[in-house]
Coordinates of C-alpha atoms in Angstrom, one line a residue:
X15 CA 17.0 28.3 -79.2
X16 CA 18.2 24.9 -78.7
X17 CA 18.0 22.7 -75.7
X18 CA 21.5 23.1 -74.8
X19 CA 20.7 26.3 -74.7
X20 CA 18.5 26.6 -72.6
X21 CA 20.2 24.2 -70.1
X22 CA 23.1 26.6 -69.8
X23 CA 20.8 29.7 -69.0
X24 CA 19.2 27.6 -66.8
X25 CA 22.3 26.3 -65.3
X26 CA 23.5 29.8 -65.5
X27 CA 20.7 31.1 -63.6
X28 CA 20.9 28.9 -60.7
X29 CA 24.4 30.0 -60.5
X30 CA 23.6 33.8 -60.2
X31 CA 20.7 32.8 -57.3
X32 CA 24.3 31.1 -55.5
X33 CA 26.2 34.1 -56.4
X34 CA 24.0 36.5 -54.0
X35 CA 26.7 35.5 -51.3
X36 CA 29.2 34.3 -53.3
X37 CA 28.9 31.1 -54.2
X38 CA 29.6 29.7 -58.2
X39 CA 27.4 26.8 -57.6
X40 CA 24.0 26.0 -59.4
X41 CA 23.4 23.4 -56.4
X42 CA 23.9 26.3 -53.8
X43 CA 21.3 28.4 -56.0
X44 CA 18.9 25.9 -56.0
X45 CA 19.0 25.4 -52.4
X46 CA 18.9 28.6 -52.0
X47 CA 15.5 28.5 -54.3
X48 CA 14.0 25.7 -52.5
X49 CA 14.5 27.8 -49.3
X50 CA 12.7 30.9 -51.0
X51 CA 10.2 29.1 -52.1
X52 CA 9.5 27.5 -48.2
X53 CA 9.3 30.8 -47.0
X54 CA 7.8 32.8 -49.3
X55 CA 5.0 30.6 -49.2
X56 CA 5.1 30.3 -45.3
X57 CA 4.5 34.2 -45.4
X58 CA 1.9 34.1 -48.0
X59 CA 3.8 36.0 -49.9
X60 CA 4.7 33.1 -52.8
X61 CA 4.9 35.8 -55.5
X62 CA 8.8 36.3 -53.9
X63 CA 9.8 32.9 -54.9
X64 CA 8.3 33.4 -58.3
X65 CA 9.9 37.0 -58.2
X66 CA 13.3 35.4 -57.7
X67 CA 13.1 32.8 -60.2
X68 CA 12.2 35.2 -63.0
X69 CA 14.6 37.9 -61.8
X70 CA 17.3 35.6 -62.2
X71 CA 16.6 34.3 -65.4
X72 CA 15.8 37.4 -67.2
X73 CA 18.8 39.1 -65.8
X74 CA 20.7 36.7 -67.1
X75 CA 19.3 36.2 -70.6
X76 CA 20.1 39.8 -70.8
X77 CA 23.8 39.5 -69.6
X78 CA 24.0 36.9 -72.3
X79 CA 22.8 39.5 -74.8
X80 CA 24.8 42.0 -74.0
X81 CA 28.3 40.0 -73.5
X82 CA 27.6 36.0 -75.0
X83 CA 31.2 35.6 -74.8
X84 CA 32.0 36.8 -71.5
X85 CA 32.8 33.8 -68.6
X86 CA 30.6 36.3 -66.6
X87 CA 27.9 34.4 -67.9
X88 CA 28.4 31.0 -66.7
X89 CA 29.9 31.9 -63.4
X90 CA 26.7 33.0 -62.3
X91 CA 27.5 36.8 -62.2
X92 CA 24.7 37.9 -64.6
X93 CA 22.2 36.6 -62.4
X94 CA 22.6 37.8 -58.3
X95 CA 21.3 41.3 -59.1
X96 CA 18.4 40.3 -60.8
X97 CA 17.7 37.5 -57.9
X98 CA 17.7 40.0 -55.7
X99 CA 15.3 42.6 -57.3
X100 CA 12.8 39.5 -58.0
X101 CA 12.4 39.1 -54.0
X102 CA 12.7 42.8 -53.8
X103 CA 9.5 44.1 -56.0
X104 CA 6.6 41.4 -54.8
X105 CA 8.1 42.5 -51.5
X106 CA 7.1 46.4 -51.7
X107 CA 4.7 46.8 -54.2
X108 CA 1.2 45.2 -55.5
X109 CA 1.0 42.2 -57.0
X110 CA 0.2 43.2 -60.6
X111 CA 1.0 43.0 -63.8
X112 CA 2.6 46.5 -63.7
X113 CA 4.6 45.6 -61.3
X114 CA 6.0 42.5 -63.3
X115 CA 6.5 44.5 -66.2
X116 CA 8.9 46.7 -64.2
X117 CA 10.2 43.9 -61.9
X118 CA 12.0 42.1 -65.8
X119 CA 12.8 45.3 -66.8
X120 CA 14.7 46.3 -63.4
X121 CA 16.4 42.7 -63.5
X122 CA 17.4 43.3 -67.2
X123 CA 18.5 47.0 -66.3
X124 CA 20.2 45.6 -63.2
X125 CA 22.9 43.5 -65.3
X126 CA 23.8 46.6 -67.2
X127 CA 24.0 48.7 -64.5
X128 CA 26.6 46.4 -62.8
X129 CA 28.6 46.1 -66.2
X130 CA 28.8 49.9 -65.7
X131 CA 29.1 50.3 -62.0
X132 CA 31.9 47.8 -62.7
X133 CA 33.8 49.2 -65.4
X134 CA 34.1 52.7 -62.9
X135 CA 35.2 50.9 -59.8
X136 CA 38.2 48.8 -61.7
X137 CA 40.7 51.5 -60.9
X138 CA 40.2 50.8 -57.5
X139 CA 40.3 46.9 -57.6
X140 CA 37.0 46.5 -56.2
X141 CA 33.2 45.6 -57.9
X142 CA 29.6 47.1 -57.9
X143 CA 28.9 43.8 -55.5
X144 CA 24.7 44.4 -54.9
X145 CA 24.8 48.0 -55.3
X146 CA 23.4 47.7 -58.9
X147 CA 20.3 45.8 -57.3
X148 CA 20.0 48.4 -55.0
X149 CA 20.7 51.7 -56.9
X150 CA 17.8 50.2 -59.3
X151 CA 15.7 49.1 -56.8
X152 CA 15.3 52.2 -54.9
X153 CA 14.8 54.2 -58.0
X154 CA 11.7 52.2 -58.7
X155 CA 10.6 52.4 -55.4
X156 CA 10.6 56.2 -55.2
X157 CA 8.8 56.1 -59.0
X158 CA 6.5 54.0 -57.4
X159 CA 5.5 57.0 -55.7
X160 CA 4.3 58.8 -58.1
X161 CA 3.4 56.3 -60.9
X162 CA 0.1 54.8 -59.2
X163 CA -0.3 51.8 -61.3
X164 CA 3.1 51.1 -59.8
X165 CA 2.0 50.8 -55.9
X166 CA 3.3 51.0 -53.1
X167 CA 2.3 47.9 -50.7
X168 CA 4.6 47.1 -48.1
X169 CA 6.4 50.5 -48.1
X170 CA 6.5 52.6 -45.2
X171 CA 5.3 56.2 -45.8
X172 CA 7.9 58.8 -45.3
X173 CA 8.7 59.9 -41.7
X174 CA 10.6 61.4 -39.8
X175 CA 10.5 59.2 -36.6
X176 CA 11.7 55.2 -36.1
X177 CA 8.9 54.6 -33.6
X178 CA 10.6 51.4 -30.8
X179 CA 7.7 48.9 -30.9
X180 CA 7.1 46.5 -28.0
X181 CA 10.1 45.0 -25.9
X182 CA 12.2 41.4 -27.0
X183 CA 11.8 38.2 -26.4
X184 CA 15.4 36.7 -25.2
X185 CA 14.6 33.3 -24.4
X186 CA 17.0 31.1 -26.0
X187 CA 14.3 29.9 -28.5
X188 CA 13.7 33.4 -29.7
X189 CA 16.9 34.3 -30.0
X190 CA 17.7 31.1 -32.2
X191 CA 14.8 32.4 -34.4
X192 CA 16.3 35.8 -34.8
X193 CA 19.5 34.4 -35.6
X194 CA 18.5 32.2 -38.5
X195 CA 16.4 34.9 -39.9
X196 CA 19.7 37.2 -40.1
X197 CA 20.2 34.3 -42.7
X198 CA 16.8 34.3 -44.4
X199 CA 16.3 37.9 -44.9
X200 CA 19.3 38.0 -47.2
X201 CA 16.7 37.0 -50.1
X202 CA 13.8 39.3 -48.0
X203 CA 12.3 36.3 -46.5
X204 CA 11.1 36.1 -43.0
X205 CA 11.8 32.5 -41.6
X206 CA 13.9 30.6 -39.7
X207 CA 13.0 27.6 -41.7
X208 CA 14.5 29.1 -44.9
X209 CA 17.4 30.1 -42.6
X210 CA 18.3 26.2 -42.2
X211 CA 18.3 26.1 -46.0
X212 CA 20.2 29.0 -46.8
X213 CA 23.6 27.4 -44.3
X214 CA 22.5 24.2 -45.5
X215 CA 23.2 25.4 -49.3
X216 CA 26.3 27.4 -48.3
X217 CA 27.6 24.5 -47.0
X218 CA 27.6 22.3 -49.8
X219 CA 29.7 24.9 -51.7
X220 CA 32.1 26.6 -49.0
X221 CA 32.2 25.6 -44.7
X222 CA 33.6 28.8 -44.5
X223 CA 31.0 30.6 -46.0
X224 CA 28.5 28.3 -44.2
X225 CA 30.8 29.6 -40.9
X226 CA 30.7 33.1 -41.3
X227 CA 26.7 33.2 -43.0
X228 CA 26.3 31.8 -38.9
X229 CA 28.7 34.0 -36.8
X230 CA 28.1 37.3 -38.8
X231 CA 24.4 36.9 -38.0
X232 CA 25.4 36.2 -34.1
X233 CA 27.7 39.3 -34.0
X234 CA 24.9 41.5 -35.4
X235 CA 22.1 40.2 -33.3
X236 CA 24.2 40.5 -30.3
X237 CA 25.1 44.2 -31.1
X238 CA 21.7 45.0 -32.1
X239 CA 20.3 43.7 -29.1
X240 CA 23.3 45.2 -26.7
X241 CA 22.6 48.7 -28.3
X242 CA 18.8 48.4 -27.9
X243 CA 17.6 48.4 -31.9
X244 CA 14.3 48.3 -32.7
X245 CA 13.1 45.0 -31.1
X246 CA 10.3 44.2 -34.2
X247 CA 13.5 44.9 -36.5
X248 CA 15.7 42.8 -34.7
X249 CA 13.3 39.8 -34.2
X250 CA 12.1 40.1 -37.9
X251 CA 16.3 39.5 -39.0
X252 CA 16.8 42.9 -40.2
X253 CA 20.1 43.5 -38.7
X254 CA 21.5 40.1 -40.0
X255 CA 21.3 40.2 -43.5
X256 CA 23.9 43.2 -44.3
X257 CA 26.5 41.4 -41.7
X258 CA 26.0 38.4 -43.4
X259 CA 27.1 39.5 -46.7
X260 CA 29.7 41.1 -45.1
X261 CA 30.9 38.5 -43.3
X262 CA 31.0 35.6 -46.3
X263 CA 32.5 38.5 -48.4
X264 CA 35.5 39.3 -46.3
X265 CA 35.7 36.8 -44.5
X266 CA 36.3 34.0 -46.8
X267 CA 36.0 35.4 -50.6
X268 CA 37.8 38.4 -50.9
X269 CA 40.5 37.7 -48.7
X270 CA 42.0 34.1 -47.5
X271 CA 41.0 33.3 -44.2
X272 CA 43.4 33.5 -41.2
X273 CA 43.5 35.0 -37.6
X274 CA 44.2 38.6 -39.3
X275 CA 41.4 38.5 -41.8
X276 CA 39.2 37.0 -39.2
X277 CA 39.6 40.0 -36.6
X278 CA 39.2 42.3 -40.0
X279 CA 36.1 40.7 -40.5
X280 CA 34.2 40.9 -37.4
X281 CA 35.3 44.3 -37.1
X282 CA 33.6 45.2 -40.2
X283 CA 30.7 43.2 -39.5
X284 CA 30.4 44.8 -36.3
X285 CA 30.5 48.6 -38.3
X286 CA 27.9 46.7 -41.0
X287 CA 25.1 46.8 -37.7
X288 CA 25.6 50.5 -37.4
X289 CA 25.8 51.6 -41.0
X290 CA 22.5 49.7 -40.9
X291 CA 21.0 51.1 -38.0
X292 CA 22.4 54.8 -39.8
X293 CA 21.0 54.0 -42.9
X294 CA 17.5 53.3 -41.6
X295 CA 17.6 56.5 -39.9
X296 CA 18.9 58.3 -43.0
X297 CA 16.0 56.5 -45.1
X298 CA 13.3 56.9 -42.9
X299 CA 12.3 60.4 -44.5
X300 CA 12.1 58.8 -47.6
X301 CA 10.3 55.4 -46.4
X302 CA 12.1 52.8 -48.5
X303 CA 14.2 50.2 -47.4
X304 CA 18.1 50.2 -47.1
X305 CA 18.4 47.3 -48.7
X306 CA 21.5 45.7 -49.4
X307 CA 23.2 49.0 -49.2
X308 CA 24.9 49.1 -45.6
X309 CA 26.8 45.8 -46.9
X310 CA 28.1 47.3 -50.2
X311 CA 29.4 50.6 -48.4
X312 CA 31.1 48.8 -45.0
X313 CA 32.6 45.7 -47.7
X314 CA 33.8 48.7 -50.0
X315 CA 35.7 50.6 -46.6
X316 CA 37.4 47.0 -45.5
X317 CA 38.3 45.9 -49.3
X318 CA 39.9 49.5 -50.3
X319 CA 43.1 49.4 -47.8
X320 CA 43.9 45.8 -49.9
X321 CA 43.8 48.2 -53.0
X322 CA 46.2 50.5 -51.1
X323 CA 48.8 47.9 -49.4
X324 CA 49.0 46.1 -52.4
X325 CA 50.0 49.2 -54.4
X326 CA 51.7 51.0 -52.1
X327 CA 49.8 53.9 -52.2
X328 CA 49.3 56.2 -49.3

């Protein structure tokens, strides 16, 4: 392998850590990177960042490997699943070497999985978006079960109850906090610090994205808070991150942003907080996370009428 080479997988990489909300932009991923990294280490929890960084780059490598001539490649589209199943297995299970065996193989899976996923959904003019992360991801969870090399750390155990804890702090400086991790917890990190780097990086690529990263996460926090969520939830970010990607997707990637679009938008945002809050419930029995899954299903239901008005179908 030659320098170059390397460069461009490198390069490529970045890319797919910017493409987890939409951005073809290596600087944007390594901001993104350098905001992992600050909170992932804030939490103790530094094996995310590492997570991330090797997600990325294996799932990428194996993108190459499967299509080298594909412009998939350097667009950064190899990459985002495999970012996101990085953060995703330090997260939940131990911090072993079984679980970094299954973490590259997961990322490498995840790439294919989205070539497939992809090659379904065509018909409808739509893509996979993070569901391949998260069909993978929870499959190795629920393994994770049952294999017990494979364990289980940060998993709830299966119930049947969501259990409110405590009441909400509301002062303005809380609520600031919430707000930013909305942000943050797209990458399953818990800090407003990393927050700051996440619009900072979406700013250097897109304001728009940077706009709607920051008024999705509002919307949800105030219709998590107005509907009485589960305050540790809410003040940990875990309404935001869903809305988030819903918001940057519709608002400003897969349609062109105007007053129509907008109200489009926050109207799917707004049905992204209570697919969440459904999805929890629905999940809960199982005890494993939702994931990126309540943003894949509400950006599918507000992308498919373009499908249909552009076609004329009925």
């Amino acid at each position: 392998m030659t320098i170059k080479s390397v460069f461009n997988i490198g390069k490529a990489s970045a890319t797919g850590v910017g493409q987890v909300m939409f951005q073809q932009s290596y600087w944007t991923g390594l901001i993104f990177l350098a905001g992992i990294f600050w909170g992932s280490y804030e939490c103790h929890l530094p094996q995310v960042a590492w997570g991330a960084v090797v997600g990325a780059v294996v799932s990428t490598i194996a993108g190459y490997l499967m299509d080298p001539d594909a412009p998939d490649g350097s667009a950064g589209l190899y990459g985002f699943n495999g970012t996101l199943v990085g953060c995703a297995f330090p997260t939940f299970l131990s911090n072993t070497w079984y679980m970094w065996v299954a973490l590259v193989f997961c990322a490498a899976m995840s790439t294919w999985v989205r070539k497939a996923f992809n090659n379904v959904m065509a018909a409808w003019k739509v893509n996979s978006l993070t569901f391949p992360f998260v069909f993978t991801t929870w499959v190795f969870l629920l393994a994770s079960r049952m294999m017990h090399d494979l364990a289980p750390d940060a998993l709830s155990y299966p119930t049947l109850h969501i259990v409110l804890d405590g009441t909400l702090d509301t002062s303005f400086g809380s609520l600031v906090v919430y707000w930013l991790k909305g942000i943050s917890q797209v990458f399953l990190v818990d800090s407003w610090i990393t927050g700051i780097f996440f619009i900072v990086a979406l700013a250097v690529c897109s304001r728009w994205a940077a706009f709607w990263a920051m008024f999705a996460s509002a919307i949800s926090l105030a219709v998590a808070i107005l509907y009485h969520a589960d305050p540790s939830d809410i003040a940990s970010g875990l309404f935001g991150f869903s809305p988030v990607l819903t918001g940057i997707a519709l608002g400003c990637t897969f349609y062109t942003p105007n007053w129509k679009t907008a109200l489009w938008t926050v109207i799917a945002v707004i049905a992204t907080v209570f697919l969440q809050a459904g999805m929890d419930s629905f999940m809960a029995p199982l005890g494993i996370p939702t994931l990126t899954g309540p943003f894949c299903i509400a950006t599918w239901l507000f992308w498919l009428p373009q499908y249909k008005l552009q076609t004329g179908n009925k």
